[in-house]
């Protein structure tokens, strides 16, 4: 199974990242979505959580019903384990990975956003993954995302950053 992992779009998803969603079985969004158009651009099989900027004051009024469907945390059962998704703003930056591992010990991996910083921490289980920012705000060198390949026997995560017309696989 192939899962596109994004976060922190703040109302705009990079078209190159949205295009990747078409080749994936599922899309996970780690919060700060920004509006329903982002969810629509990512396709029909999107699991998204609410970020600290996903509020009625920041979403268009006609989309508040869609905003209300976003949970604070979610989980996705994949071949080989469970992927947990949170925004990450409830945990301080210092010690965040340890705190997330402590909060969700049964997960195979935890996805979070909030920091806009691409990170793949596979040093311990559960893995802690941050896809960076997939929109235009604070992208740190270009919009980024992760692609998770999950089988019953193994998981592999690839990072992609898109900047000024080229794609860099990290």
PDB file of C-alpha atoms in Angstrom, residues 37-139:
ATOM      1  CA  UNK A  37     -10.291  22.858  -1.602  1.00  0.00           C
ATOM      2  CA  UNK A  38      -7.062  21.336  -0.291  1.00  0.00           C
ATOM      3  CA  UNK A  39      -8.869  18.142   0.697  1.00  0.00           C
ATOM      4  CA  UNK A  40     -10.605  18.013  -2.688  1.00  0.00           C
ATOM      5  CA  UNK A  41      -7.301  18.519  -4.542  1.00  0.00           C
ATOM      6  CA  UNK A  42      -5.810  15.545  -2.711  1.00  0.00           C
ATOM      7  CA  UNK A  43      -8.544  13.187  -3.907  1.00  0.00           C
ATOM      8  CA  UNK A  44     -11.225  11.025  -2.386  1.00  0.00           C
ATOM      9  CA  UNK A  45      -9.320   8.884   0.108  1.00  0.00           C
ATOM     10  CA  UNK A  46      -7.955  11.551   2.498  1.00  0.00           C
ATOM     11  CA  UNK A  47      -7.580  11.122   6.248  1.00  0.00           C
ATOM     12  CA  UNK A  48      -6.961  14.568   7.731  1.00  0.00           C
ATOM     13  CA  UNK A  49      -6.713  15.907  11.278  1.00  0.00           C
ATOM     14  CA  UNK A  50      -7.391  19.381  12.587  1.00  0.00           C
ATOM     15  CA  UNK A  51      -4.407  21.639  13.212  1.00  0.00           C
ATOM     16  CA  UNK A  52      -4.179  24.717  15.421  1.00  0.00           C
ATOM     17  CA  UNK A  53      -4.951  26.915  12.384  1.00  0.00           C
ATOM     18  CA  UNK A  54      -7.983  24.875  11.374  1.00  0.00           C
ATOM     19  CA  UNK A  55     -10.600  26.989  13.121  1.00  0.00           C
ATOM     20  CA  UNK A  56     -13.918  28.585  12.201  1.00  0.00           C
ATOM     21  CA  UNK A  57     -12.208  31.969  12.175  1.00  0.00           C
ATOM     22  CA  UNK A  58      -9.735  30.849   9.513  1.00  0.00           C
ATOM     23  CA  UNK A  59     -11.852  28.592   7.281  1.00  0.00           C
ATOM     24  CA  UNK A  60     -14.444  30.006   4.849  1.00  0.00           C
ATOM     25  CA  UNK A  61     -17.880  30.163   6.495  1.00  0.00           C
ATOM     26  CA  UNK A  62     -19.483  27.925   3.883  1.00  0.00           C
ATOM     27  CA  UNK A  63     -16.955  25.175   4.729  1.00  0.00           C
ATOM     28  CA  UNK A  64     -17.457  25.017   8.502  1.00  0.00           C
ATOM     29  CA  UNK A  65     -19.402  21.762   8.173  1.00  0.00           C
ATOM     30  CA  UNK A  66     -16.389  20.157   6.471  1.00  0.00           C
ATOM     31  CA  UNK A  67     -14.039  21.575   9.117  1.00  0.00           C
ATOM     32  CA  UNK A  68     -16.198  20.012  11.822  1.00  0.00           C
ATOM     33  CA  UNK A  69     -15.464  16.551  10.391  1.00  0.00           C
ATOM     34  CA  UNK A  70     -11.714  16.864  11.093  1.00  0.00           C
ATOM     35  CA  UNK A  71     -10.728  15.056  14.308  1.00  0.00           C
ATOM     36  CA  UNK A  72      -7.798  16.043  16.535  1.00  0.00           C
ATOM     37  CA  UNK A  73      -6.260  12.620  15.992  1.00  0.00           C
ATOM     38  CA  UNK A  74      -6.883   9.713  13.662  1.00  0.00           C
ATOM     39  CA  UNK A  75      -5.523   6.304  12.850  1.00  0.00           C
ATOM     40  CA  UNK A  76      -5.123   4.245   9.716  1.00  0.00           C
ATOM     41  CA  UNK A  77      -4.633   0.479   9.794  1.00  0.00           C
ATOM     42  CA  UNK A  78      -2.121  -0.480   7.133  1.00  0.00           C
ATOM     43  CA  UNK A  79      -0.426  -3.751   6.231  1.00  0.00           C
ATOM     44  CA  UNK A  80       2.182  -4.260   8.948  1.00  0.00           C
ATOM     45  CA  UNK A  81       0.843  -1.802  11.522  1.00  0.00           C
ATOM     46  CA  UNK A  82      -1.116   1.276  12.493  1.00  0.00           C
ATOM     47  CA  UNK A  83      -0.345   4.836  11.412  1.00  0.00           C
ATOM     48  CA  UNK A  84      -1.455   7.487  13.931  1.00  0.00           C
ATOM     49  CA  UNK A  85      -1.967  11.095  12.781  1.00  0.00           C
ATOM     50  CA  UNK A  86      -1.928  14.204  15.005  1.00  0.00           C
ATOM     51  CA  UNK A  87      -1.009  17.811  14.330  1.00  0.00           C
ATOM     52  CA  UNK A  88       1.631  17.960  17.052  1.00  0.00           C
ATOM     53  CA  UNK A  89       0.906  21.395  18.510  1.00  0.00           C
ATOM     54  CA  UNK A  90      -0.157  19.865  21.844  1.00  0.00           C
ATOM     55  CA  UNK A  91       3.408  18.688  22.507  1.00  0.00           C
ATOM     56  CA  UNK A  92       6.317  21.107  23.063  1.00  0.00           C
ATOM     57  CA  UNK A  93       9.036  20.999  20.400  1.00  0.00           C
ATOM     58  CA  UNK A  94      11.626  19.939  22.935  1.00  0.00           C
ATOM     59  CA  UNK A  95      11.076  16.233  23.532  1.00  0.00           C
ATOM     60  CA  UNK A  96       8.168  16.009  21.064  1.00  0.00           C
ATOM     61  CA  UNK A  97       9.256  12.732  19.494  1.00  0.00           C
ATOM     62  CA  UNK A  98       9.671  10.996  22.855  1.00  0.00           C
ATOM     63  CA  UNK A  99       6.322  12.351  24.020  1.00  0.00           C
ATOM     64  CA  UNK A 100       4.570  11.149  20.855  1.00  0.00           C
ATOM     65  CA  UNK A 101       6.115   7.697  21.216  1.00  0.00           C
ATOM     66  CA  UNK A 102       4.939   7.600  24.819  1.00  0.00           C
ATOM     67  CA  UNK A 103       1.410   8.720  23.877  1.00  0.00           C
ATOM     68  CA  UNK A 104       1.005   6.190  21.034  1.00  0.00           C
ATOM     69  CA  UNK A 105       3.184   3.153  21.871  1.00  0.00           C
ATOM     70  CA  UNK A 106       1.059   0.693  19.867  1.00  0.00           C
ATOM     71  CA  UNK A 107       1.508   2.587  16.589  1.00  0.00           C
ATOM     72  CA  UNK A 108       4.010   1.515  13.943  1.00  0.00           C
ATOM     73  CA  UNK A 109       4.444   5.190  12.990  1.00  0.00           C
ATOM     74  CA  UNK A 110       3.159   8.590  14.092  1.00  0.00           C
ATOM     75  CA  UNK A 111       2.629  11.436  11.637  1.00  0.00           C
ATOM     76  CA  UNK A 112       2.605  15.008  12.870  1.00  0.00           C
ATOM     77  CA  UNK A 113       2.909  18.460  11.355  1.00  0.00           C
ATOM     78  CA  UNK A 114       2.935  21.913  12.969  1.00  0.00           C
ATOM     79  CA  UNK A 115       6.684  22.622  12.748  1.00  0.00           C
ATOM     80  CA  UNK A 116       6.816  22.762   8.919  1.00  0.00           C
ATOM     81  CA  UNK A 117      10.082  20.802   9.223  1.00  0.00           C
ATOM     82  CA  UNK A 118      10.611  17.635   7.247  1.00  0.00           C
ATOM     83  CA  UNK A 119      11.754  14.875   9.608  1.00  0.00           C
ATOM     84  CA  UNK A 120      11.997  11.098   9.423  1.00  0.00           C
ATOM     85  CA  UNK A 121      12.837   9.599  12.826  1.00  0.00           C
ATOM     86  CA  UNK A 122      13.119   5.831  12.475  1.00  0.00           C
ATOM     87  CA  UNK A 123      15.619   5.400  15.322  1.00  0.00           C
ATOM     88  CA  UNK A 124      12.997   3.699  17.508  1.00  0.00           C
ATOM     89  CA  UNK A 125       9.467   2.375  17.308  1.00  0.00           C
ATOM     90  CA  UNK A 126       7.064   3.864  16.706  1.00  0.00           C
ATOM     91  CA  UNK A 127       8.612   5.932  13.950  1.00  0.00           C
ATOM     92  CA  UNK A 128       7.906   9.670  14.116  1.00  0.00           C
ATOM     93  CA  UNK A 129       7.332  11.330  10.743  1.00  0.00           C
ATOM     94  CA  UNK A 130       6.837  14.969   9.791  1.00  0.00           C
ATOM     95  CA  UNK A 131       6.290  15.644   6.077  1.00  0.00           C
ATOM     96  CA  UNK A 132       7.133  19.352   6.356  1.00  0.00           C
ATOM     97  CA  UNK A 133       4.873  21.855   4.601  1.00  0.00           C
ATOM     98  CA  UNK A 134       3.073  20.932   1.369  1.00  0.00           C
ATOM     99  CA  UNK A 135       1.745  24.415   0.642  1.00  0.00           C
ATOM    100  CA  UNK A 136       3.491  27.776   0.208  1.00  0.00           C
ATOM    101  CA  UNK A 137       4.106  28.918   3.787  1.00  0.00           C
ATOM    102  CA  UNK A 138       7.398  28.276   5.571  1.00  0.00           C
ATOM    103  CA  UNK A 139       8.423  25.421   3.279  1.00  0.00           C
TER     104      UNK A 139
END
